[in-house]
PDB file of C-alpha atoms and ligand atoms in Angstrom:
ATOM      1  CA  UNK A 197     119.690 109.014  37.113  1.00 52.00           C
ATOM      2  CA  UNK A 198     122.063 109.161  40.023  1.00 58.00           C
ATOM      3  CA  UNK A 199     125.298 107.200  39.802  1.00 65.00           C
ATOM      4  CA  UNK A 200     126.794 106.101  43.094  1.00 81.00           C
ATOM      5  CA  UNK A 201     130.265 104.900  42.130  1.00 92.00           C
ATOM      6  CA  UNK A 202     130.349 102.072  44.632  1.00 95.00           C
ATOM      7  CA  UNK A 203     133.457 100.043  45.385  1.00 96.00           C
ATOM      8  CA  UNK A 204     133.869  97.013  43.133  1.00 96.00           C
ATOM      9  CA  UNK A 205     132.777  93.962  45.160  1.00 94.00           C
ATOM     10  CA  UNK A 206     135.184  91.166  46.004  1.00 94.00           C
ATOM     11  CA  UNK A 207     134.973  88.746  43.077  1.00 96.00           C
ATOM     12  CA  UNK A 208     132.985  85.540  43.416  1.00 97.00           C
ATOM     13  CA  UNK A 209     135.256  82.463  43.630  1.00 97.00           C
ATOM     14  CA  UNK A 210     134.690  81.545  39.948  1.00 97.00           C
ATOM     15  CA  UNK A 211     135.463  85.117  38.830  1.00 97.00           C
ATOM     16  CA  UNK A 212     138.581  85.222  40.985  1.00 97.00           C
ATOM     17  CA  UNK A 213     139.700  81.908  39.506  1.00 97.00           C
ATOM     18  CA  UNK A 214     139.120  83.207  35.979  1.00 97.00           C
ATOM     19  CA  UNK A 215     141.287  86.222  36.776  1.00 97.00           C
ATOM     20  CA  UNK A 216     143.985  84.110  38.371  1.00 97.00           C
ATOM     21  CA  UNK A 217     144.101  81.740  35.409  1.00 96.00           C
ATOM     22  CA  UNK A 218     144.293  84.544  32.860  1.00 97.00           C
ATOM     23  CA  UNK A 219     147.374  86.060  34.470  1.00 96.00           C
ATOM     24  CA  UNK A 220     148.897  82.700  35.413  1.00 95.00           C
ATOM     25  CA  UNK A 221     148.976  81.891  31.688  1.00 95.00           C
ATOM     26  CA  UNK A 222     151.800  84.397  31.347  1.00 91.00           C
ATOM     27  CA  UNK A 223     152.391  88.001  30.407  1.00 93.00           C
ATOM     28  CA  UNK A 224     155.087  89.490  28.244  1.00 92.00           C
ATOM     29  CA  UNK A 225     156.302  92.780  26.927  1.00 92.00           C
ATOM     30  CA  UNK A 226     155.360  92.906  23.241  1.00 93.00           C
ATOM     31  CA  UNK A 227     156.470  96.322  22.003  1.00 91.00           C
ATOM     32  CA  UNK A 228     156.701 100.038  22.620  1.00 90.00           C
ATOM     33  CA  UNK A 229     154.846 102.114  20.060  1.00 91.00           C
ATOM     34  CA  UNK A 230     155.440 105.746  19.053  1.00 89.00           C
ATOM     35  CA  UNK A 231     152.998 105.985  16.140  1.00 91.00           C
ATOM     36  CA  UNK A 232     149.644 104.485  15.185  1.00 92.00           C
ATOM     37  CA  UNK A 233     151.125 102.409  12.377  1.00 93.00           C
ATOM     38  CA  UNK A 234     153.319 100.606  14.911  1.00 94.00           C
ATOM     39  CA  UNK A 235     150.322  99.228  16.826  1.00 95.00           C
ATOM     40  CA  UNK A 236     149.853  95.473  16.868  1.00 96.00           C
ATOM     41  CA  UNK A 237     146.714  94.157  15.151  1.00 96.00           C
ATOM     42  CA  UNK A 238     143.641  94.761  17.300  1.00 95.00           C
ATOM     43  CA  UNK A 239     142.768  91.095  17.385  1.00 95.00           C
ATOM     44  CA  UNK A 240     142.064  90.666  21.099  1.00 96.00           C
ATOM     45  CA  UNK A 241     140.563  92.347  24.148  1.00 97.00           C
ATOM     46  CA  UNK A 242     142.563  95.406  25.134  1.00 98.00           C
ATOM     47  CA  UNK A 243     142.652  97.424  28.347  1.00 98.00           C
ATOM     48  CA  UNK A 244     144.911 100.371  29.054  1.00 98.00           C
ATOM     49  CA  UNK A 245     146.325 101.929  32.213  1.00 97.00           C
ATOM     50  CA  UNK A 246     146.686 105.696  32.507  1.00 96.00           C
ATOM     51  CA  UNK A 247     147.776 107.921  35.348  1.00 95.00           C
ATOM     52  CA  UNK A 248     149.913 110.789  36.498  1.00 93.00           C
ATOM     53  CA  UNK A 249     153.608 110.134  36.787  1.00 89.00           C
ATOM     54  CA  UNK A 250     154.424 108.527  40.108  1.00 92.00           C
ATOM     55  CA  UNK A 251     150.832 107.380  40.724  1.00 95.00           C
ATOM     56  CA  UNK A 252     152.113 103.804  41.105  1.00 95.00           C
ATOM     57  CA  UNK A 253     151.225 102.564  37.604  1.00 95.00           C
ATOM     58  CA  UNK A 254     154.335 100.458  36.963  1.00 92.00           C
ATOM     59  CA  UNK A 255     154.117  98.926  40.426  1.00 94.00           C
ATOM     60  CA  UNK A 256     150.446  98.087  39.907  1.00 97.00           C
ATOM     61  CA  UNK A 257     151.037  96.532  36.473  1.00 95.00           C
ATOM     62  CA  UNK A 258     153.827  94.452  37.969  1.00 94.00           C
ATOM     63  CA  UNK A 259     151.524  93.349  40.820  1.00 96.00           C
ATOM     64  CA  UNK A 260     148.609  92.471  38.527  1.00 96.00           C
ATOM     65  CA  UNK A 261     150.781  90.513  36.107  1.00 94.00           C
ATOM     66  CA  UNK A 262     152.735  88.949  38.959  1.00 90.00           C
ATOM     67  CA  UNK A 263     155.980  89.978  37.275  1.00 84.00           C
ATOM     68  CA  UNK A 264     158.404  92.032  39.282  1.00 78.00           C
ATOM     69  CA  UNK A 265     159.827  94.207  36.544  1.00 75.00           C
ATOM     70  CA  UNK A 266     157.477  93.929  33.610  1.00 73.00           C
ATOM     71  CA  UNK A 267     156.619  97.618  33.445  1.00 72.00           C
ATOM     72  CA  UNK A 268     159.704  99.749  33.761  1.00 67.00           C
ATOM     73  CA  UNK A 269     159.470 101.664  37.001  1.00 45.00           C
ATOM     74  CA  UNK A 270     160.906 104.829  35.544  1.00 46.00           C
ATOM     75  CA  UNK A 271     159.137 107.367  33.378  1.00 52.00           C
ATOM     76  CA  UNK A 272     161.795 109.979  32.880  1.00 50.00           C
ATOM     77  CA  UNK A 273     160.645 113.397  31.707  1.00 49.00           C
ATOM     78  CA  UNK A 274     161.692 114.128  28.136  1.00 44.00           C
ATOM     79  CA  UNK A 275     162.384 110.500  27.346  1.00 46.00           C
ATOM     80  CA  UNK A 276     160.673 109.128  24.240  1.00 54.00           C
ATOM     81  CA  UNK A 277     157.086 108.586  25.236  1.00 76.00           C
ATOM     82  CA  UNK A 278     155.969 105.172  24.160  1.00 87.00           C
ATOM     83  CA  UNK A 279     152.737 103.267  24.439  1.00 92.00           C
ATOM     84  CA  UNK A 280     153.814  99.911  25.792  1.00 92.00           C
ATOM     85  CA  UNK A 281     151.933  96.764  24.816  1.00 94.00           C
ATOM     86  CA  UNK A 282     151.960  93.645  26.979  1.00 95.00           C
ATOM     87  CA  UNK A 283     150.327  90.358  26.092  1.00 96.00           C
ATOM     88  CA  UNK A 284     148.304  88.584  28.757  1.00 96.00           C
ATOM     89  CA  UNK A 285     147.876  84.910  27.875  1.00 96.00           C
ATOM     90  CA  UNK A 286     146.939  84.914  24.188  1.00 94.00           C
ATOM     91  CA  UNK A 287     143.639  86.677  24.694  1.00 95.00           C
ATOM     92  CA  UNK A 288     144.374  90.166  26.057  1.00 97.00           C
ATOM     93  CA  UNK A 289     146.574  93.187  25.537  1.00 97.00           C
ATOM     94  CA  UNK A 290     147.437  95.264  28.560  1.00 97.00           C
ATOM     95  CA  UNK A 291     148.572  98.700  27.461  1.00 96.00           C
ATOM     96  CA  UNK A 292     150.698 101.004  29.591  1.00 94.00           C
ATOM     97  CA  UNK A 293     150.226 104.648  28.614  1.00 93.00           C
ATOM     98  CA  UNK A 294     153.054 107.010  29.569  1.00 87.00           C
ATOM     99  CA  UNK A 295     152.548 108.880  32.830  1.00 87.00           C
ATOM    100  CA  UNK A 296     151.202 112.379  32.347  1.00 83.00           C
ATOM    101  CA  UNK A 297     151.511 115.574  34.327  1.00 79.00           C
ATOM    102  CA  UNK A 298     155.204 116.315  34.140  1.00 70.00           C
ATOM    103  CA  UNK A 299     155.388 120.021  34.967  1.00 68.00           C
ATOM    104  CA  UNK A 300     158.705 120.461  33.189  1.00 72.00           C
ATOM    105  CA  UNK A 301     158.244 118.337  30.060  1.00 75.00           C
ATOM    106  CA  UNK A 302     159.106 120.204  26.856  1.00 80.00           C
ATOM    107  CA  UNK A 303     156.035 121.539  24.980  1.00 83.00           C
ATOM    108  CA  UNK A 304     156.976 119.626  21.811  1.00 84.00           C
ATOM    109  CA  UNK A 305     157.122 116.330  23.700  1.00 79.00           C
ATOM    110  CA  UNK A 306     153.760 116.987  25.350  1.00 81.00           C
ATOM    111  CA  UNK A 307     152.143 117.925  22.022  1.00 86.00           C
ATOM    112  CA  UNK A 308     153.456 114.843  20.253  1.00 84.00           C
ATOM    113  CA  UNK A 309     152.307 112.649  23.085  1.00 83.00           C
ATOM    114  CA  UNK A 310     148.835 114.191  23.180  1.00 86.00           C
ATOM    115  CA  UNK A 311     148.440 113.640  19.453  1.00 90.00           C
ATOM    116  CA  UNK A 312     149.392 109.972  19.741  1.00 91.00           C
ATOM    117  CA  UNK A 313     147.176 109.509  22.795  1.00 91.00           C
ATOM    118  CA  UNK A 314     144.175 111.015  20.990  1.00 93.00           C
ATOM    119  CA  UNK A 315     144.796 108.848  17.933  1.00 95.00           C
ATOM    120  CA  UNK A 316     145.141 105.763  20.123  1.00 96.00           C
ATOM    121  CA  UNK A 317     142.013 106.381  22.201  1.00 96.00           C
ATOM    122  CA  UNK A 318     139.788 107.231  19.263  1.00 94.00           C
ATOM    123  CA  UNK A 319     141.210 104.714  16.791  1.00 91.00           C
ATOM    124  CA  UNK A 320     141.570 101.486  18.711  1.00 95.00           C
ATOM    125  CA  UNK A 321     138.379  99.503  18.166  1.00 93.00           C
ATOM    126  CA  UNK A 322     139.361  96.613  20.468  1.00 96.00           C
ATOM    127  CA  UNK A 323     140.087  98.911  23.429  1.00 98.00           C
ATOM    128  CA  UNK A 324     137.404  97.886  25.918  1.00 97.00           C
ATOM    129  CA  UNK A 325     138.295  99.859  29.006  1.00 98.00           C
ATOM    130  CA  UNK A 326     140.788 102.357  30.360  1.00 98.00           C
ATOM    131  CA  UNK A 327     141.845 102.177  33.988  1.00 98.00           C
ATOM    132  CA  UNK A 328     142.579 105.659  35.276  1.00 98.00           C
ATOM    133  CA  UNK A 329     144.829 105.482  38.321  1.00 98.00           C
ATOM    134  CA  UNK A 330     144.343 108.009  41.097  1.00 98.00           C
ATOM    135  CA  UNK A 331     146.705 108.366  44.041  1.00 98.00           C
ATOM    136  CA  UNK A 332     144.708 107.831  47.252  1.00 98.00           C
ATOM    137  CA  UNK A 333     146.572 110.682  48.921  1.00 98.00           C
ATOM    138  CA  UNK A 334     145.785 113.242  46.241  1.00 97.00           C
ATOM    139  CA  UNK A 335     142.411 112.459  44.670  1.00 98.00           C
ATOM    140  CA  UNK A 336     141.444 113.727  41.206  1.00 98.00           C
ATOM    141  CA  UNK A 337     143.703 116.547  39.979  1.00 96.00           C
ATOM    142  CA  UNK A 338     143.161 118.852  36.968  1.00 94.00           C
ATOM    143  CA  UNK A 339     145.448 116.710  34.740  1.00 92.00           C
ATOM    144  CA  UNK A 340     143.330 113.662  35.603  1.00 96.00           C
ATOM    145  CA  UNK A 341     140.240 115.641  34.583  1.00 96.00           C
ATOM    146  CA  UNK A 342     141.897 116.323  31.232  1.00 93.00           C
ATOM    147  CA  UNK A 343     142.423 112.642  30.527  1.00 94.00           C
ATOM    148  CA  UNK A 344     138.866 111.873  31.678  1.00 97.00           C
ATOM    149  CA  UNK A 345     137.538 114.545  29.285  1.00 96.00           C
ATOM    150  CA  UNK A 346     139.507 112.953  26.479  1.00 95.00           C
ATOM    151  CA  UNK A 347     138.129 109.515  27.368  1.00 97.00           C
ATOM    152  CA  UNK A 348     134.591 110.958  27.359  1.00 97.00           C
ATOM    153  CA  UNK A 349     135.146 112.479  23.924  1.00 96.00           C
ATOM    154  CA  UNK A 350     136.702 109.261  22.608  1.00 96.00           C
ATOM    155  CA  UNK A 351     133.832 107.200  24.083  1.00 96.00           C
ATOM    156  CA  UNK A 352     136.250 104.902  25.912  1.00 97.00           C
ATOM    157  CA  UNK A 353     134.678 103.624  29.159  1.00 97.00           C
ATOM    158  CA  UNK A 354     137.049 104.226  32.031  1.00 98.00           C
ATOM    159  CA  UNK A 355     137.260 102.846  35.545  1.00 98.00           C
ATOM    160  CA  UNK A 356     139.055 104.601  38.366  1.00 98.00           C
ATOM    161  CA  UNK A 357     141.603 102.625  40.348  1.00 98.00           C
ATOM    162  CA  UNK A 358     142.790 104.171  43.597  1.00 98.00           C
ATOM    163  CA  UNK A 359     146.469 103.430  44.246  1.00 98.00           C
ATOM    164  CA  UNK A 360     148.641 103.369  47.384  1.00 98.00           C
ATOM    165  CA  UNK A 361     145.631 102.878  49.687  1.00 98.00           C
ATOM    166  CA  UNK A 362     148.060 101.784  52.429  1.00 98.00           C
ATOM    167  CA  UNK A 363     149.405 105.348  52.613  1.00 98.00           C
ATOM    168  CA  UNK A 364     146.268 106.879  54.125  1.00 97.00           C
ATOM    169  CA  UNK A 365     143.907 106.201  57.012  1.00 97.00           C
ATOM    170  CA  UNK A 366     140.347 104.930  56.548  1.00 95.00           C
ATOM    171  CA  UNK A 367     138.706 108.273  57.399  1.00 96.00           C
ATOM    172  CA  UNK A 368     140.948 110.085  54.924  1.00 97.00           C
ATOM    173  CA  UNK A 369     140.023 107.533  52.277  1.00 97.00           C
ATOM    174  CA  UNK A 370     136.347 108.264  52.872  1.00 96.00           C
ATOM    175  CA  UNK A 371     136.971 111.962  52.158  1.00 97.00           C
ATOM    176  CA  UNK A 372     139.108 111.307  49.087  1.00 97.00           C
ATOM    177  CA  UNK A 373     136.537 108.876  47.687  1.00 97.00           C
ATOM    178  CA  UNK A 374     133.852 111.540  48.096  1.00 96.00           C
ATOM    179  CA  UNK A 375     136.000 113.951  46.062  1.00 97.00           C
ATOM    180  CA  UNK A 376     136.623 111.284  43.400  1.00 98.00           C
ATOM    181  CA  UNK A 377     132.918 110.442  43.166  1.00 97.00           C
ATOM    182  CA  UNK A 378     132.020 114.099  42.769  1.00 96.00           C
ATOM    183  CA  UNK A 379     134.566 114.455  39.957  1.00 97.00           C
ATOM    184  CA  UNK A 380     133.381 111.263  38.229  1.00 97.00           C
ATOM    185  CA  UNK A 381     129.747 112.354  38.248  1.00 96.00           C
ATOM    186  CA  UNK A 382     130.663 114.849  35.494  1.00 96.00           C
ATOM    187  CA  UNK A 383     132.062 112.174  33.180  1.00 97.00           C
ATOM    188  CA  UNK A 384     129.676 110.154  31.029  1.00 97.00           C
ATOM    189  CA  UNK A 385     132.384 107.572  30.213  1.00 97.00           C
ATOM    190  CA  UNK A 386     133.067 106.801  33.893  1.00 97.00           C
ATOM    191  CA  UNK A 387     132.339 103.201  34.879  1.00 96.00           C
ATOM    192  CA  UNK A 388     130.108 103.110  37.969  1.00 93.00           C
ATOM    193  CA  UNK A 389     132.494 101.089  40.167  1.00 96.00           C
ATOM    194  CA  UNK A 390     135.832 102.052  41.695  1.00 97.00           C
ATOM    195  CA  UNK A 391     138.676  99.757  42.678  1.00 98.00           C
ATOM    196  CA  UNK A 392     140.820 100.507  45.727  1.00 98.00           C
ATOM    197  CA  UNK A 393     144.309  99.033  45.533  1.00 98.00           C
ATOM    198  CA  UNK A 394     147.598  98.841  47.330  1.00 98.00           C
ATOM    199  CA  UNK A 395     150.334  97.123  45.358  1.00 97.00           C
ATOM    200  CA  UNK A 396     152.430  97.051  48.515  1.00 96.00           C
ATOM    201  CA  UNK A 397     149.809  95.164  50.521  1.00 97.00           C
ATOM    202  CA  UNK A 398     148.279  93.212  47.640  1.00 96.00           C
ATOM    203  CA  UNK A 399     144.912  94.906  48.103  1.00 97.00           C
ATOM    204  CA  UNK A 400     142.531  94.939  45.119  1.00 98.00           C
ATOM    205  CA  UNK A 401     144.861  92.968  42.855  1.00 98.00           C
ATOM    206  CA  UNK A 402     142.600  89.913  42.697  1.00 97.00           C
ATOM    207  CA  UNK A 403     139.636  92.185  41.979  1.00 98.00           C
ATOM    208  CA  UNK A 404     141.469  93.955  39.162  1.00 98.00           C
ATOM    209  CA  UNK A 405     142.534  90.647  37.622  1.00 98.00           C
ATOM    210  CA  UNK A 406     138.996  89.319  37.665  1.00 98.00           C
ATOM    211  CA  UNK A 407     137.614  92.583  36.214  1.00 98.00           C
ATOM    212  CA  UNK A 408     140.058  92.326  33.290  1.00 98.00           C
ATOM    213  CA  UNK A 409     139.298  88.629  32.816  1.00 97.00           C
ATOM    214  CA  UNK A 410     135.586  89.408  32.836  1.00 96.00           C
ATOM    215  CA  UNK A 411     135.729  91.940  30.018  1.00 95.00           C
ATOM    216  CA  UNK A 412     134.129  90.211  27.087  1.00 78.00           C
ATOM    217  CA  UNK A 413     135.874  89.887  23.757  1.00 68.00           C
TER     218      UNK A 413
HETATM  219  P1  GDP B 511     154.582 105.292  38.044  1.00 60.86           P
HETATM  220  O1  GDP B 511     155.415 106.495  37.733  1.00 60.86           O
HETATM  221  O2  GDP B 511     153.132 105.617  38.041  1.00 60.86           O
HETATM  222  O3  GDP B 511     154.906 104.073  37.225  1.00 60.86           O
HETATM  223  O4  GDP B 511     154.863 104.947  39.579  1.00 60.86           O
HETATM  224  P2  GDP B 511     155.729 103.783  40.254  1.00 60.86           P
HETATM  225  O5  GDP B 511     155.075 102.461  40.082  1.00 60.86           O
HETATM  226  O6  GDP B 511     157.139 103.916  39.799  1.00 60.86           O
HETATM  227  O7  GDP B 511     155.587 104.180  41.791  1.00 60.86           O
HETATM  228  C1  GDP B 511     155.966 105.441  42.278  1.00 60.86           C
HETATM  229  C2  GDP B 511     156.398 105.316  43.741  1.00 60.86           C
HETATM  230  O8  GDP B 511     155.278 104.921  44.535  1.00 60.86           O
HETATM  231  C3  GDP B 511     157.469 104.251  43.963  1.00 60.86           C
HETATM  232  O9  GDP B 511     158.357 104.733  44.949  1.00 60.86           O
HETATM  233  C4  GDP B 511     156.678 103.061  44.477  1.00 60.86           C
HETATM  234  O10 GDP B 511     157.444 102.222  45.311  1.00 60.86           O
HETATM  235  C5  GDP B 511     155.567 103.727  45.247  1.00 60.86           C
HETATM  236  N1  GDP B 511     154.351 102.893  45.291  1.00 60.86           N
HETATM  237  C6  GDP B 511     153.726 102.336  44.226  1.00 60.86           C
HETATM  238  N2  GDP B 511     152.639 101.627  44.631  1.00 60.86           N
HETATM  239  C7  GDP B 511     152.590 101.727  45.971  1.00 60.86           C
HETATM  240  C8  GDP B 511     151.685 101.203  46.984  1.00 60.86           C
HETATM  241  O11 GDP B 511     150.708 100.493  46.741  1.00 60.86           O
HETATM  242  N3  GDP B 511     151.955 101.567  48.273  1.00 60.86           N
HETATM  243  C9  GDP B 511     153.001 102.351  48.615  1.00 60.86           C
HETATM  244  N4  GDP B 511     153.165 102.645  49.910  1.00 60.86           N
HETATM  245  N5  GDP B 511     153.868 102.842  47.706  1.00 60.86           N
HETATM  246  C10 GDP B 511     153.673 102.540  46.398  1.00 60.86           C
END
């Protein structure tokens, strides 16, 4: 079977409204977690956001939740790496995974983080989907492949979200999307639709909201 990895369609009005309502109901920071036993009870739909440092993850989470500074915009190398839980209405958790790919992070920090990440991805029964953020200028890099491999092994369906689409021209986007599609074809856990976003221009935000709202509990 050939998978095409098409672009997620613009949501139908009812789907868009469902997404709008979910996020209009309010979002809040719940807690930062450094070990599995600190996780909140898995009593609702959960989605997580992963991506290389500087991919635009905090900015995107802020845009989707409509809150300017919900996700801290700094992921300093060497700082305690926490898995941050946000509540969306009273039905969803949005989970912000620490940015990966710091070239100069200490080995011990990286190892500890990888252990927690593996435990989280394989042990969280209510985790419905991971959004893997890819910078539109750079495409899929080896560190992204690593996280995709881990998601495959953990059987967590993941959907690629292109960020900073405003930074490149249409013809460049076509080339980058071809590279992304080729990379995704190797990953059984890859969801067959991609989302193109620009937090700066508000592109794809409504789509992402309605996708999250549409994930069944
Ligand atoms: P994080 O490390 O993944 O959380 O990345 P940030 O959200 O802190 O963003 C990294 C940099 O990219 C910041 O300077 C942002 O202002 C910038 N950025 C994020 N999203 C966009 C976008 O959609 N368009 C543009 N042009 N810049 C963006």
